[in-house]
Amino acid sequence: MDADYLARFRERSAEEAARTGPPPEFPALPDLPLGRYTDPEFFALERDHLWRKVWLYAAHETELEGAGAFKNVEVLGAPVVLVRNEAGEVHAFMNACRHRGAPVVRGPQGHARLLVCQYHSWTYDLDGILKRVPDERDFAGLCKEDRALVRVRCERWGGWYFVSLDPDAMPLAEFLDPLPRVLPEVAAAGLRVLDHKSVVLGCNWKVLAEAFLEVYHARTVHPTTVAPTVDTKGTVITLYDHGHQSMLSPVIPGTRNDDREALPMWEGVTPVFTDGIQPAHGIFPNIISPLDARGFPFLVFWPVDVRTTRLEITWFATDWGGGEHPRWDIWKKRLERFDVLMDEDYLNLEPIQRSIEAAAHGGQVINYQERRIWHVHAWIDKWIGAERIPEQLRVADALGHLIQAV
């Protein structure tokens, strides 16, 4: 994000603050159909044609340090393990022995010299190649070369590894475009995982995600946390290709009187991250990240079922080399403040889901400030294919003309 980007933001922010209505190019949108949040058949369409086709965040490089480092992740019910081999490469496999499907590693993370089935001790190397079968004489016609662990597509952007259950998925760089071109300094930043937590909430994954796609609710839901610090009227929203989006809000001068200034920033940080702006970027379909040069979280939304979502919150800080962060006292306070903010959002989510299931309010009304929501829904339908979706549940690409070329 260079000086020209910053200047364009300032200009757009002033225009947003001065407007008295939606711009003429913004259309009146129909209500979002409530069945998109409740219909099991639509949920199945998302599972089969969205989640099993796109790229999904799995791990950060600092969680996989050294040969034999592994991390288990659950990708829509599929057990996937990422492993760093002796050559330093990270591969992803189904964590399922080719004999009868038992896991070859247990625990969320760790190190292993070999990947050994927890049931019958079939043994694989760090490249997933089957090396040893106990009582091999009992297996007629067994060819170990044909029984390697099942590979899962795994590619990297910056320090982050993504996986896709689709062996024919487009390259990760193409899927993420244009974000790698918009955020090159973020990808180049030296970061380390600082903290992680998981929360399960009783709502559809889109109900949860939508809470982070607009600041229209800031004054009501976050009156003492977000509202006093952010100029929501000057917020600049950008829609990108492939369903990605961003939301940059001016920070009200003098309102962030915390001790974050004592935390180091990554090298090469640009003014967008230091000059009074709060950027938040969305990686389609399930990541929101309020970026900050001193450290930031990935909020990752995982559907469990049509009315249950698991939220994974992983914080990254400028790399301090490992062990306890030397300024953990500051980080602890910052994480606690963030938890308060998140609790404010959680309060409405399950009641919203119940309201949707009862059709208590007819439909989801989407305004200009909430256009990221429509954009995400439209791209969900692009992945599924409109022809597969019942007509009454479809969302048209009504905002395609607002997508920003980069």
Coordinates of C-alpha atoms in Angstrom, one line a residue:
M1 CA 0.0 0.0 0.0
D2 CA 1.9 3.0 -1.3
A3 CA 1.4 6.8 -0.9
D4 CA -1.0 6.9 -3.9
Y5 CA -3.2 4.3 -2.2
L6 CA -3.2 6.4 1.0
A7 CA -4.1 9.5 -1.0
R8 CA -6.9 7.7 -2.8
F9 CA -8.2 6.5 0.6
R10 CA -8.2 10.0 2.0
E11 CA -10.2 11.3 -1.0
R12 CA -12.7 8.5 -0.9
S13 CA -13.1 8.8 2.9
A14 CA -13.9 12.5 2.5
E15 CA -16.5 11.6 -0.1
E16 CA -18.1 9.0 2.1
A17 CA -18.3 11.4 5.0
A18 CA -19.9 14.1 2.9
R19 CA -22.5 12.0 1.1
T20 CA -26.2 12.4 2.0
G21 CA -27.4 9.1 0.4
P22 CA -26.2 6.1 -1.4
P23 CA -24.2 6.9 -4.6
P24 CA -26.2 6.8 -7.8
E25 CA -24.4 3.6 -9.0
F26 CA -25.6 1.7 -6.0
P27 CA -28.8 -0.2 -6.7
A28 CA -31.8 -1.0 -4.5
L29 CA -31.1 -4.6 -3.5
P30 CA -33.8 -7.2 -2.9
D31 CA -33.8 -8.9 0.6
L32 CA -31.4 -11.7 1.1
P33 CA -33.5 -14.9 1.3
L34 CA -33.6 -16.3 4.9
G35 CA -33.4 -19.8 3.6
R36 CA -29.7 -19.2 2.8
Y37 CA -29.1 -19.4 6.6
T38 CA -31.5 -22.3 7.4
D39 CA -32.0 -24.6 4.5
P40 CA -30.1 -27.9 4.8
E41 CA -30.1 -28.4 1.1
F42 CA -28.5 -25.0 0.6
F43 CA -26.0 -25.8 3.3
A44 CA -25.2 -29.0 1.4
L45 CA -24.6 -27.0 -1.8
E46 CA -22.2 -24.8 0.1
R47 CA -20.4 -27.8 1.4
D48 CA -20.0 -29.6 -1.9
H49 CA -19.5 -26.7 -4.3
L50 CA -17.9 -24.0 -2.2
W51 CA -16.0 -25.4 0.8
R52 CA -14.7 -28.4 -1.0
K53 CA -13.5 -26.3 -3.9
V54 CA -11.9 -23.1 -2.4
W55 CA -8.6 -22.5 -0.6
L56 CA -8.9 -22.5 3.2
Y57 CA -6.4 -21.3 5.8
A58 CA -4.7 -24.1 7.6
A59 CA -1.5 -23.1 9.4
H60 CA 1.3 -20.5 9.8
E61 CA 4.9 -21.3 9.1
T62 CA 5.9 -20.8 12.8
E63 CA 3.6 -23.6 13.8
L64 CA 5.6 -26.0 11.6
E65 CA 9.2 -25.3 12.6
G66 CA 11.7 -28.0 11.9
A67 CA 11.6 -31.4 10.1
G68 CA 8.8 -33.5 11.4
A69 CA 6.7 -30.6 12.7
F70 CA 3.0 -31.3 12.1
K71 CA -0.3 -29.6 12.6
N72 CA -3.7 -31.3 12.5
V73 CA -6.6 -29.3 11.1
E74 CA -10.3 -30.3 10.5
V75 CA -11.4 -29.1 7.1
L76 CA -15.2 -29.5 6.9
G77 CA -15.0 -32.8 8.7
A78 CA -12.0 -34.0 6.7
P79 CA -8.9 -34.8 8.9
V80 CA -6.0 -33.0 7.3
V81 CA -2.4 -33.0 8.7
L82 CA 0.3 -30.5 7.5
V83 CA 3.9 -31.9 7.8
R84 CA 7.3 -30.4 7.2
N85 CA 9.6 -32.9 5.6
E86 CA 13.4 -33.3 5.8
A87 CA 13.9 -30.9 2.9
G88 CA 11.9 -28.2 4.7
E89 CA 8.9 -28.4 2.4
V90 CA 5.4 -28.4 3.9
H91 CA 2.9 -31.0 2.5
A92 CA -0.7 -31.8 3.5
F93 CA -2.2 -35.3 3.7
M94 CA -5.4 -36.9 4.9
N95 CA -4.6 -37.9 8.4
A96 CA -5.8 -41.4 7.6
C97 CA -3.8 -44.6 7.3
R98 CA -4.3 -46.3 3.9
H99 CA -5.0 -49.6 5.7
R100 CA -8.2 -48.9 7.6
G101 CA -8.2 -45.1 8.1
A102 CA -6.8 -44.6 11.6
P103 CA -4.9 -41.4 12.2
V104 CA -1.1 -41.4 11.6
V105 CA -0.5 -38.6 14.2
R106 CA -2.5 -37.5 17.2
G107 CA -2.8 -34.2 19.0
P108 CA -3.2 -30.7 17.5
Q109 CA 0.5 -30.1 16.9
G110 CA 3.8 -31.7 17.5
H111 CA 6.9 -33.3 16.0
A112 CA 7.3 -36.8 14.6
R113 CA 10.2 -38.6 13.1
L114 CA 7.8 -40.9 11.2
L115 CA 4.1 -40.9 10.7
V116 CA 2.8 -44.1 12.4
C117 CA -0.7 -45.4 12.2
Q118 CA -2.2 -45.4 15.7
Y119 CA -4.1 -48.7 15.0
H120 CA -1.8 -51.2 13.3
S121 CA 1.5 -49.3 13.1
W122 CA 1.7 -48.9 9.3
T123 CA 4.6 -46.4 9.0
Y124 CA 5.0 -43.5 6.6
D125 CA 7.9 -41.1 6.1
L126 CA 7.5 -37.3 6.2
D127 CA 6.7 -37.3 2.5
G128 CA 3.8 -39.6 3.1
I129 CA 5.4 -42.7 1.5
L130 CA 4.5 -46.0 3.1
K131 CA 7.7 -47.6 4.5
R132 CA 6.7 -50.4 6.8
V133 CA 3.8 -52.8 7.2
P134 CA 3.8 -55.1 10.2
D135 CA 3.2 -58.7 9.1
E136 CA 3.4 -57.7 5.5
R137 CA 3.5 -61.4 4.5
D138 CA -0.3 -61.5 5.3
F139 CA -1.2 -59.0 2.5
A140 CA -1.6 -60.6 -0.8
G141 CA -0.5 -58.3 -3.7
L142 CA 0.3 -55.3 -1.4
C143 CA 2.3 -52.6 -3.2
K144 CA 3.6 -50.1 -0.7
E145 CA 4.4 -47.6 -3.5
D146 CA 0.6 -47.4 -4.3
R147 CA -0.4 -46.9 -0.6
A148 CA 1.1 -43.5 0.2
L149 CA -1.0 -41.1 2.3
V150 CA -3.6 -39.2 0.3
R151 CA -2.2 -35.8 -0.7
V152 CA -4.2 -32.6 -0.2
R153 CA -3.4 -29.5 -2.2
C154 CA -1.3 -27.2 0.0
E155 CA 0.2 -23.8 -1.1
R156 CA 1.6 -20.8 0.6
W157 CA 1.0 -17.0 0.7
G158 CA 3.5 -15.2 2.9
G159 CA 3.8 -17.2 6.1
W160 CA 0.4 -18.7 5.7
Y161 CA -0.4 -22.2 4.4
F162 CA -3.8 -22.8 2.7
V163 CA -5.3 -26.2 1.7
S164 CA -7.9 -27.2 -0.8
L165 CA -9.9 -30.4 -0.9
D166 CA -10.1 -30.0 -4.7
P167 CA -7.1 -31.5 -6.5
D168 CA -8.0 -29.4 -9.5
A169 CA -8.3 -26.1 -7.6
M170 CA -6.8 -23.0 -9.3
P171 CA -3.4 -22.0 -7.9
L172 CA -3.7 -20.2 -4.5
A173 CA -2.1 -17.0 -5.9
E174 CA -4.8 -16.8 -8.5
F175 CA -7.6 -17.5 -6.0
L176 CA -6.3 -14.8 -3.6
D177 CA -5.8 -12.2 -6.4
P178 CA -5.7 -9.2 -6.0
L179 CA -5.0 -9.4 -2.3
P180 CA -1.3 -10.4 -2.7
R181 CA -0.9 -7.3 -4.9
V182 CA -2.8 -5.1 -2.5
L183 CA -1.0 -6.4 0.7
P184 CA 2.6 -7.3 -0.3
E185 CA 4.1 -5.8 2.9
V186 CA 1.8 -8.0 5.0
A187 CA 2.9 -11.2 3.2
A188 CA 6.5 -10.1 3.6
A189 CA 6.2 -9.3 7.3
G190 CA 8.0 -11.4 9.8
L191 CA 5.3 -12.8 12.1
R192 CA 4.8 -15.5 14.7
V193 CA 1.6 -17.1 16.1
L194 CA 1.0 -15.4 19.5
D195 CA -2.3 -16.8 20.7
H196 CA -5.2 -19.0 19.6
K197 CA -8.7 -19.7 20.8
S198 CA -11.8 -21.5 19.4
V199 CA -15.4 -20.6 20.1
V200 CA -18.5 -22.5 19.0
L201 CA -21.6 -20.4 18.3
G202 CA -25.2 -21.4 17.6
C203 CA -25.7 -19.6 14.3
N204 CA -25.1 -20.2 10.6
W205 CA -21.6 -19.3 9.5
K206 CA -22.8 -16.4 7.4
V207 CA -24.6 -14.8 10.4
L208 CA -21.3 -14.8 12.2
A209 CA -19.2 -13.6 9.3
E210 CA -21.6 -10.7 8.5
A211 CA -21.0 -9.3 12.0
F212 CA -17.5 -8.4 10.7
L213 CA -18.4 -7.2 7.2
E214 CA -19.8 -3.8 8.2
V215 CA -19.4 -1.0 10.9
Y216 CA -23.1 0.0 10.6
H217 CA -23.6 -1.6 14.0
A218 CA -20.6 0.0 15.8
R219 CA -22.5 2.7 17.6
T220 CA -25.1 0.4 18.9
V221 CA -23.2 -2.8 19.6
H222 CA -19.8 -1.3 20.5
P223 CA -20.6 2.0 22.1
T224 CA -17.5 2.0 24.4
T225 CA -15.1 -0.1 22.4
V226 CA -15.2 0.6 18.7
A227 CA -17.5 3.6 18.3
P228 CA -15.4 6.1 20.2
T229 CA -12.3 5.3 18.1
V230 CA -13.5 4.9 14.5
D231 CA -15.1 7.4 12.2
T232 CA -17.7 5.1 10.6
K233 CA -19.0 7.8 8.3
G234 CA -15.6 8.0 6.6
T235 CA -15.2 4.3 6.2
V236 CA -14.1 3.2 2.7
I237 CA -15.2 -0.2 1.4
T238 CA -13.6 -1.9 -1.6
L239 CA -15.0 -5.0 -3.4
Y240 CA -12.4 -7.1 -5.1
D241 CA -12.6 -10.0 -7.5
H242 CA -13.0 -13.6 -6.2
G243 CA -15.2 -12.4 -3.3
H244 CA -12.5 -10.6 -1.4
Q245 CA -13.1 -7.2 0.1
S246 CA -11.7 -4.5 2.4
M247 CA -13.0 -1.9 4.8
L248 CA -10.7 0.9 5.9
S249 CA -11.9 3.2 8.7
P250 CA -10.3 6.5 9.8
V251 CA -9.2 6.4 13.5
I252 CA -10.4 9.4 15.5
P253 CA -7.2 11.2 16.6
G254 CA -6.3 10.8 20.2
T255 CA -8.8 8.0 21.0
R256 CA -6.4 5.1 21.2
N257 CA -4.7 5.9 24.4
D258 CA -3.5 2.3 25.0
D259 CA 0.1 1.0 25.3
R260 CA 0.2 -0.6 21.8
E261 CA 2.9 2.0 20.8
A262 CA 5.4 0.0 23.0
L263 CA 4.9 -3.0 20.6
P264 CA 7.3 -3.3 17.7
M265 CA 6.0 -3.1 14.1
W266 CA 7.2 -5.3 11.2
E267 CA 9.9 -4.0 8.9
G268 CA 8.8 -2.1 5.8
V269 CA 5.5 -1.0 7.3
T270 CA 3.7 1.6 5.1
P271 CA 1.8 4.7 6.2
V272 CA -1.6 2.9 5.7
F273 CA -0.8 1.0 8.9
T274 CA 0.6 4.0 10.8
D275 CA -1.3 7.0 9.7
G276 CA -4.6 6.8 11.6
I277 CA -6.4 4.1 9.6
Q278 CA -7.9 0.8 10.8
P279 CA -7.8 -1.6 7.8
A280 CA -9.8 -4.8 7.8
H281 CA -9.6 -7.3 4.9
G282 CA -11.8 -10.2 4.0
I283 CA -10.4 -13.3 2.4
F284 CA -13.2 -15.2 0.7
P285 CA -15.0 -17.2 2.0
N286 CA -14.2 -17.3 5.7
I287 CA -11.4 -15.0 6.9
I288 CA -11.7 -11.5 8.3
S289 CA -8.5 -9.8 9.5
P290 CA -8.3 -6.3 11.1
L291 CA -4.8 -5.7 10.1
D292 CA -2.3 -3.9 12.4
A293 CA 1.5 -3.5 11.9
R294 CA 2.1 -4.5 15.6
G295 CA 0.0 -7.7 15.3
F296 CA -3.4 -8.8 14.2
P297 CA -5.8 -11.8 14.3
F298 CA -7.3 -14.0 11.6
L299 CA -11.0 -14.6 12.4
V300 CA -11.8 -17.9 10.6
F301 CA -15.4 -19.1 10.3
W302 CA -15.9 -22.8 10.0
P303 CA -19.5 -24.2 9.4
V304 CA -20.2 -27.2 11.7
D305 CA -23.8 -27.6 10.6
V306 CA -26.5 -25.3 9.2
R307 CA -27.0 -23.5 12.6
T308 CA -23.6 -24.0 14.3
T309 CA -20.3 -22.3 13.5
R310 CA -16.8 -22.7 15.0
L311 CA -14.8 -19.5 15.1
E312 CA -11.0 -19.9 15.2
I313 CA -9.1 -16.7 16.3
T314 CA -5.4 -16.8 15.7
W315 CA -3.3 -13.8 16.6
F316 CA 0.0 -13.0 14.8
A317 CA 2.6 -10.7 16.3
T318 CA 5.9 -9.4 14.9
D319 CA 8.3 -12.3 15.3
W320 CA 10.1 -12.2 18.7
G321 CA 11.9 -15.5 18.2
G322 CA 9.8 -17.8 20.3
G323 CA 9.0 -18.5 23.9
E324 CA 6.9 -16.0 25.9
H325 CA 6.6 -12.7 24.2
P326 CA 8.8 -10.1 26.0
R327 CA 5.9 -7.7 26.2
W328 CA 3.2 -10.3 27.1
D329 CA 1.9 -7.8 29.7
I330 CA 0.8 -5.5 26.9
W331 CA -0.4 -8.2 24.7
K332 CA -2.5 -9.8 27.5
K333 CA -4.3 -6.5 28.0
R334 CA -4.9 -6.1 24.3
L335 CA -6.3 -9.6 23.9
E336 CA -8.6 -9.0 26.8
R337 CA -9.9 -5.8 25.3
F338 CA -10.5 -7.7 22.0
D339 CA -12.4 -10.4 23.9
V340 CA -14.7 -7.8 25.3
L341 CA -15.4 -6.5 21.8
M342 CA -16.1 -10.0 20.5
D343 CA -18.4 -10.8 23.4
E344 CA -20.4 -7.7 22.3
D345 CA -20.8 -9.2 18.8
Y346 CA -21.6 -12.7 20.1
L347 CA -24.6 -11.4 22.1
N348 CA -26.8 -10.9 19.0
L349 CA -25.8 -13.9 16.9
E350 CA -27.9 -16.8 18.4
P351 CA -31.0 -14.5 18.7
I352 CA -30.5 -13.5 15.0
Q353 CA -30.4 -17.2 14.0
R354 CA -33.6 -17.9 16.0
S355 CA -35.3 -14.9 14.3
I356 CA -34.2 -16.2 10.9
E357 CA -35.5 -19.7 11.5
A358 CA -38.8 -18.3 12.6
A359 CA -38.9 -15.9 9.6
A360 CA -39.7 -13.3 12.2
H361 CA -38.5 -10.4 10.1
G362 CA -39.1 -11.5 6.5
G363 CA -35.7 -11.0 4.9
Q364 CA -32.3 -9.6 5.3
V365 CA -32.2 -5.9 4.2
I366 CA -28.8 -4.9 2.9
N367 CA -27.8 -1.2 2.6
Y368 CA -24.8 0.6 1.0
Q369 CA -22.6 0.2 4.2
E370 CA -23.3 -3.5 4.1
R371 CA -22.4 -4.2 0.5
R372 CA -19.6 -6.5 1.5
I373 CA -22.3 -8.9 2.7
W374 CA -24.0 -8.9 -0.7
H375 CA -20.7 -9.3 -2.4
V376 CA -19.8 -12.4 -0.4
H377 CA -23.3 -14.0 -1.0
A378 CA -23.0 -13.3 -4.7
W379 CA -19.7 -15.1 -4.9
I380 CA -21.0 -18.0 -2.9
D381 CA -23.6 -18.5 -5.7
K382 CA -20.9 -18.2 -8.3
W383 CA -19.0 -21.1 -6.8
I384 CA -22.1 -23.2 -6.3
G385 CA -23.6 -22.3 -9.7
A386 CA -26.9 -20.5 -9.9
E387 CA -28.5 -23.4 -11.9
R388 CA -28.0 -25.6 -8.8
I389 CA -29.7 -23.2 -6.4
P390 CA -33.5 -23.0 -6.0
E391 CA -34.6 -19.8 -7.7
Q392 CA -36.1 -18.3 -4.4
L393 CA -32.6 -18.6 -2.7
R394 CA -30.4 -17.1 -5.4
V395 CA -28.4 -13.9 -5.0
A396 CA -27.6 -12.1 -8.2
D397 CA -24.3 -10.4 -8.9
A398 CA -25.8 -7.0 -8.6
L399 CA -22.6 -5.3 -7.5
G400 CA -20.2 -6.6 -10.0
H401 CA -19.8 -3.1 -11.5
L402 CA -18.4 -1.9 -8.2
I403 CA -15.5 -4.4 -8.1
Q404 CA -12.3 -2.5 -7.9
A405 CA -9.6 -3.3 -10.5
V406 CA -6.1 -3.4 -9.2

